[in-house]
XYZ file of C-alpha atoms in Angstrom:
352
model
C -0.045 0.043 0.041
C 1.147 3.630 -0.473
C 3.226 5.269 2.271
C 1.531 7.660 4.597
C 3.690 10.574 3.034
C 2.231 9.425 -0.446
C -1.334 9.580 0.837
C -0.745 13.031 2.270
C 0.705 14.118 -0.982
C -2.573 12.856 -2.800
C -4.810 14.610 -0.369
C -2.885 17.898 -0.883
C -2.970 17.449 -4.602
C -6.785 17.134 -4.504
C -7.085 20.161 -2.477
C -4.945 22.282 -4.868
C -6.175 21.319 -8.226
C -8.900 19.230 -10.045
C -6.800 18.925 -13.170
C -6.585 15.260 -12.819
C -10.179 14.600 -11.870
C -12.595 12.522 -13.648
C -13.986 14.111 -16.990
C -16.506 11.433 -17.529
C -18.439 8.688 -15.613
C -16.585 5.273 -14.888
C -18.333 2.282 -16.150
C -18.450 0.736 -12.610
C -18.369 2.845 -9.394
C -19.412 2.764 -5.897
C -20.479 5.584 -3.794
C -19.808 5.844 -0.191
C -20.439 8.255 2.724
C -17.591 9.631 4.729
C -16.388 7.066 7.321
C -18.640 4.459 5.899
C -17.352 0.753 5.268
C -17.833 -0.769 1.616
C -17.128 -4.022 -0.040
C -15.662 -3.959 -3.500
C -16.202 -7.085 -5.450
C -13.703 -8.529 -7.895
C -16.332 -10.019 -10.384
C -14.505 -13.130 -11.188
C -16.610 -16.198 -11.722
C -13.635 -18.615 -11.277
C -12.129 -19.467 -7.906
C -8.487 -18.663 -7.139
C -6.172 -15.996 -5.884
C -6.562 -12.463 -7.041
C -4.620 -9.265 -6.320
C -5.845 -5.726 -6.078
C -4.241 -2.713 -7.606
C -5.019 1.125 -6.939
C -4.672 4.508 -8.389
C -6.250 7.784 -7.365
C -6.503 9.243 -10.880
C -6.369 7.841 -14.408
C -3.039 9.703 -15.162
C -1.376 7.521 -12.274
C 0.257 4.131 -12.582
C -1.421 1.346 -10.826
C 0.130 0.168 -7.429
C -0.501 -3.035 -5.638
C -2.903 -2.690 -2.642
C -1.292 -3.957 0.603
C -3.557 -4.688 3.669
C -3.653 -2.063 6.258
C -6.082 -1.250 9.096
C -8.641 0.204 6.898
C -8.139 -1.827 3.906
C -8.346 -5.661 4.111
C -8.760 -8.261 1.272
C -11.413 -10.913 2.033
C -11.078 -13.691 -0.295
C -11.386 -12.051 -3.742
C -13.217 -9.081 -2.399
C -11.723 -5.902 -0.896
C -13.212 -4.243 2.294
C -12.546 -0.608 2.675
C -13.326 0.828 6.026
C -13.826 4.465 7.255
C -13.949 5.856 3.639
C -12.376 9.239 3.170
C -10.302 11.216 0.454
C -7.075 9.076 0.783
C -8.746 5.856 -0.180
C -11.001 7.345 -3.248
C -9.903 6.225 -6.615
C -9.922 3.266 -8.961
C -9.480 -0.299 -7.584
C -8.852 -3.105 -10.064
C -8.866 -6.764 -9.506
C -6.172 -8.816 -11.339
C -5.196 -12.493 -11.788
C -1.522 -12.482 -12.904
C -1.420 -10.094 -16.024
C -5.208 -10.362 -16.514
C -7.374 -7.531 -15.537
C -10.705 -8.975 -14.121
C -12.634 -5.795 -13.202
C -12.347 -2.304 -12.252
C -14.396 -0.223 -9.932
C -14.057 3.367 -8.923
C -14.758 4.403 -5.212
C -16.380 7.833 -4.986
C -17.419 9.947 -1.910
C -21.050 11.089 -1.717
C -21.170 14.907 -1.916
C -23.461 15.709 1.114
C -24.212 19.229 0.019
C -27.733 20.078 0.905
C -28.515 22.309 -2.185
C -31.585 21.316 -4.053
C -31.547 20.482 -7.757
C -33.583 23.628 -8.718
C -30.553 25.870 -7.722
C -28.245 23.677 -9.781
C -30.094 23.141 -13.028
C -32.626 25.106 -15.361
C -34.943 23.174 -17.752
C -37.004 24.657 -20.609
C -39.278 23.205 -23.224
C -39.967 25.270 -26.346
C -43.289 23.361 -26.954
C -44.878 20.177 -26.057
C -43.059 18.367 -28.531
C -40.826 15.297 -27.351
C -37.670 17.170 -26.514
C -36.553 19.637 -23.958
C -33.334 21.262 -22.771
C -31.619 21.637 -19.424
C -28.671 23.478 -18.309
C -26.258 22.577 -15.375
C -25.301 26.014 -13.962
C -22.847 25.181 -11.188
C -19.254 25.365 -12.244
C -16.418 23.228 -10.560
C -17.863 19.924 -11.796
C -15.888 18.062 -14.434
C -18.600 15.548 -15.485
C -22.463 15.719 -15.351
C -25.208 13.494 -16.614
C -28.947 13.384 -16.551
C -31.659 10.597 -16.573
C -35.448 10.553 -16.789
C -37.526 8.042 -14.885
C -37.805 6.122 -11.709
C -34.954 3.623 -12.815
C -32.505 6.622 -12.943
C -33.514 7.978 -9.433
C -33.185 4.598 -7.932
C -29.798 4.143 -9.501
C -30.771 1.245 -11.777
C -28.517 -0.417 -14.288
C -31.057 0.273 -17.084
C -31.294 3.920 -16.763
C -30.484 5.756 -19.944
C -28.029 8.593 -18.960
C -27.638 11.548 -21.174
C -24.196 13.356 -21.203
C -23.215 16.625 -22.360
C -21.363 17.083 -25.531
C -19.146 19.732 -24.245
C -18.556 22.000 -21.235
C -19.870 25.579 -21.643
C -17.575 28.704 -21.162
C -19.196 29.503 -17.800
C -18.417 26.009 -16.508
C -21.870 24.805 -17.081
C -23.387 21.869 -19.155
C -26.164 21.775 -21.797
C -28.392 18.678 -22.376
C -31.189 17.680 -24.647
C -33.582 15.020 -23.180
C -36.516 12.987 -24.724
C -39.734 12.191 -23.014
C -42.653 10.040 -24.198
C -45.559 12.178 -22.913
C -48.345 12.707 -25.380
C -48.850 16.325 -26.260
C -52.747 15.859 -26.907
C -53.530 14.140 -23.606
C -54.094 15.890 -20.141
C -50.817 15.819 -18.321
C -51.344 13.703 -15.153
C -47.773 12.064 -14.828
C -44.724 14.100 -13.578
C -41.252 14.009 -15.087
C -38.758 12.495 -12.762
C -35.189 14.109 -13.444
C -32.165 12.816 -11.791
C -28.626 14.523 -12.010
C -25.235 13.033 -11.309
C -22.319 15.373 -11.113
C -18.548 14.593 -10.284
C -16.119 16.971 -8.778
C -12.655 15.512 -8.123
C -13.496 12.053 -6.694
C -16.917 12.930 -5.063
C -20.217 12.760 -6.666
C -23.435 14.708 -6.122
C -26.897 13.082 -6.794
C -30.103 14.830 -6.878
C -33.584 14.256 -8.208
C -36.525 16.553 -8.925
C -40.103 16.124 -10.194
C -42.234 18.566 -12.391
C -44.719 18.581 -15.010
C -43.795 19.463 -18.487
C -46.104 22.413 -18.522
C -44.120 23.909 -15.737
C -40.942 24.292 -17.912
C -42.763 25.313 -21.117
C -41.605 28.722 -22.544
C -42.218 29.389 -26.076
C -39.582 31.137 -28.308
C -40.385 34.669 -29.420
C -43.290 34.913 -31.789
C -43.093 36.585 -35.320
C -44.568 40.053 -36.083
C -46.032 39.724 -39.641
C -47.653 42.989 -40.292
C -49.266 46.200 -38.866
C -52.610 46.918 -40.790
C -54.457 50.286 -40.095
C -57.985 49.910 -39.210
C -59.784 53.163 -38.756
C -57.807 54.857 -35.917
C -56.305 51.774 -34.702
C -53.562 49.327 -35.648
C -54.175 45.566 -36.235
C -51.157 43.540 -35.483
C -50.833 40.029 -37.135
C -48.769 37.746 -35.042
C -47.448 34.290 -35.938
C -46.465 31.575 -33.357
C -42.742 30.748 -33.515
C -41.626 28.116 -35.854
C -40.751 25.796 -32.876
C -44.255 25.877 -31.302
C -46.402 22.925 -31.301
C -49.043 22.335 -34.044
C -51.723 22.617 -34.953
C -51.857 26.108 -33.510
C -55.601 25.816 -33.144
C -55.220 23.231 -30.461
C -52.015 24.693 -28.907
C -53.266 28.189 -28.767
C -50.883 31.123 -27.604
C -51.865 34.443 -26.231
C -49.675 37.542 -27.226
C -48.745 40.677 -25.384
C -47.917 43.703 -27.382
C -45.876 46.512 -25.885
C -45.871 49.804 -27.867
C -44.307 53.354 -27.652
C -46.452 56.331 -28.414
C -45.332 58.883 -30.982
C -46.528 62.050 -29.101
C -44.889 61.600 -25.664
C -42.734 58.398 -25.751
C -44.908 56.600 -23.113
C -45.322 52.848 -23.423
C -48.501 50.859 -23.249
C -49.364 47.261 -23.475
C -52.240 45.170 -24.772
C -52.897 41.439 -24.219
C -56.558 41.257 -24.762
C -56.514 42.286 -28.428
C -54.434 42.748 -31.442
C -55.743 46.173 -31.821
C -53.516 49.010 -30.563
C -53.267 52.765 -30.914
C -52.287 53.787 -34.574
C -50.000 56.642 -33.574
C -47.132 54.594 -32.188
C -43.535 54.678 -33.201
C -42.380 51.157 -32.375
C -43.539 47.786 -30.821
C -42.485 44.394 -29.644
C -44.252 41.293 -28.785
C -44.129 38.165 -26.475
C -46.321 34.975 -26.088
C -47.291 32.341 -23.668
C -49.406 29.091 -23.702
C -52.976 30.589 -23.241
C -54.278 27.489 -21.421
C -51.889 26.790 -18.716
C -50.431 30.299 -18.486
C -46.844 29.205 -19.108
C -43.716 31.404 -18.649
C -43.789 34.276 -21.213
C -41.413 33.907 -24.226
C -38.708 36.631 -24.494
C -39.603 39.842 -26.202
C -39.072 40.118 -29.874
C -36.677 42.965 -30.802
C -38.426 46.454 -31.088
C -39.908 47.100 -34.390
C -40.393 50.650 -36.057
C -44.104 50.965 -37.253
C -44.534 52.181 -40.682
C -48.009 53.702 -41.634
C -49.146 56.433 -43.914
C -48.282 56.527 -47.681
C -45.199 58.670 -47.106
C -43.502 55.848 -44.979
C -44.487 52.741 -46.891
C -41.352 53.060 -49.041
C -39.229 52.358 -45.804
C -40.757 48.835 -45.532
C -37.910 47.085 -47.300
C -36.190 45.658 -44.021
C -39.275 43.913 -42.509
C -36.973 42.484 -39.852
C -36.763 45.898 -38.357
C -40.234 47.404 -39.468
C -43.721 46.488 -39.032
C -45.730 47.303 -42.138
C -49.076 46.772 -43.751
C -49.406 44.245 -46.571
C -48.262 46.084 -49.616
C -49.402 45.459 -53.235
C -47.342 43.420 -55.471
C -44.579 45.498 -57.035
C -44.838 48.322 -54.558
C -41.279 48.284 -53.216
C -39.998 48.137 -56.895
C -41.848 51.312 -57.598
C -40.200 52.897 -54.620
C -36.889 51.872 -56.059
C -37.696 53.654 -59.385
C -38.984 56.739 -57.531
C -35.787 56.722 -55.441
C -33.661 56.587 -58.647
C -35.601 59.470 -60.475
C -35.169 61.522 -57.218
C -31.496 60.968 -57.017
C -31.082 61.848 -60.694
C -33.335 65.042 -60.254
C -30.921 66.054 -57.232
C -27.842 65.478 -59.015
C -29.100 67.365 -61.965
C -30.004 70.466 -59.960
C -26.755 70.561 -58.259
C -24.853 70.357 -61.506
C -27.093 73.363 -62.826
C -26.201 75.265 -59.748
C -22.412 74.790 -60.198
C -22.838 75.915 -63.858
C -24.578 79.255 -62.803
């Protein structure tokens, strides 16, 4: 077994850096609480003597395990008593030069923080996918699983790993569920997260309804049509929203700025708003369950009156009425004539 000084070095190394920590989940691992006793099994089906080897991190060389007060070999198994930082790492069972099995001994992270403060989930619609983001930095590997099998730590749990770590230290996940979007939601989703920091593992489970995490993408402002002294705003659902729209209805809220005094107003009960406004923006939510509002669309300038309609070339920044076919082409022709006339008058002034 490693000498005491080497164990102390390993302990100091963990406290100073996590550079050699686990970046993914081992195929086999055992989780123990501080000062708990555990039995590591070799997994060999044949009788006969075996030896155990140990290394704290994957970058280290394997070394033979010698029996000490808190580590005893019992037949083919290994008993580890009073689990703590110095005995954490990878234990492998060998017969001669043949590696029979490998198991990581990890420490249970007993932090009391709830999963709600560690992870945020969002569904853009009632379709079969939703995303989650792990927000806490300091963890080198995180995985998520849905269902009772995952919350119980079952072998058949389908774990989802993040493809990469985000710049802020978090992890992004896409999960799939089998709930029907057309049926009344009576079953809660059961989400389990496991996260590794050095050689300790945090495990948390939360339960929620899909409707609780629904937040549509921003809607699309299609056009602004004058109706007497009001403006009728046509709004389309985002392309990511569930269909048919007649079944998955959205309610929209319009915020606008008045031309006269710059004051803002809102309308959520009607698509009709005051005509004399300078700009507007829109957000949406599920009208049945009153989901979280979407993000606001960017502000759009409102173009009304014949003098302003030729400014409707950029519909991404402007909200305009539906224009007759070829209207903008006529605007281009008028613009060219106007520029020629301006250049001609300037040239005439120079001659004079």
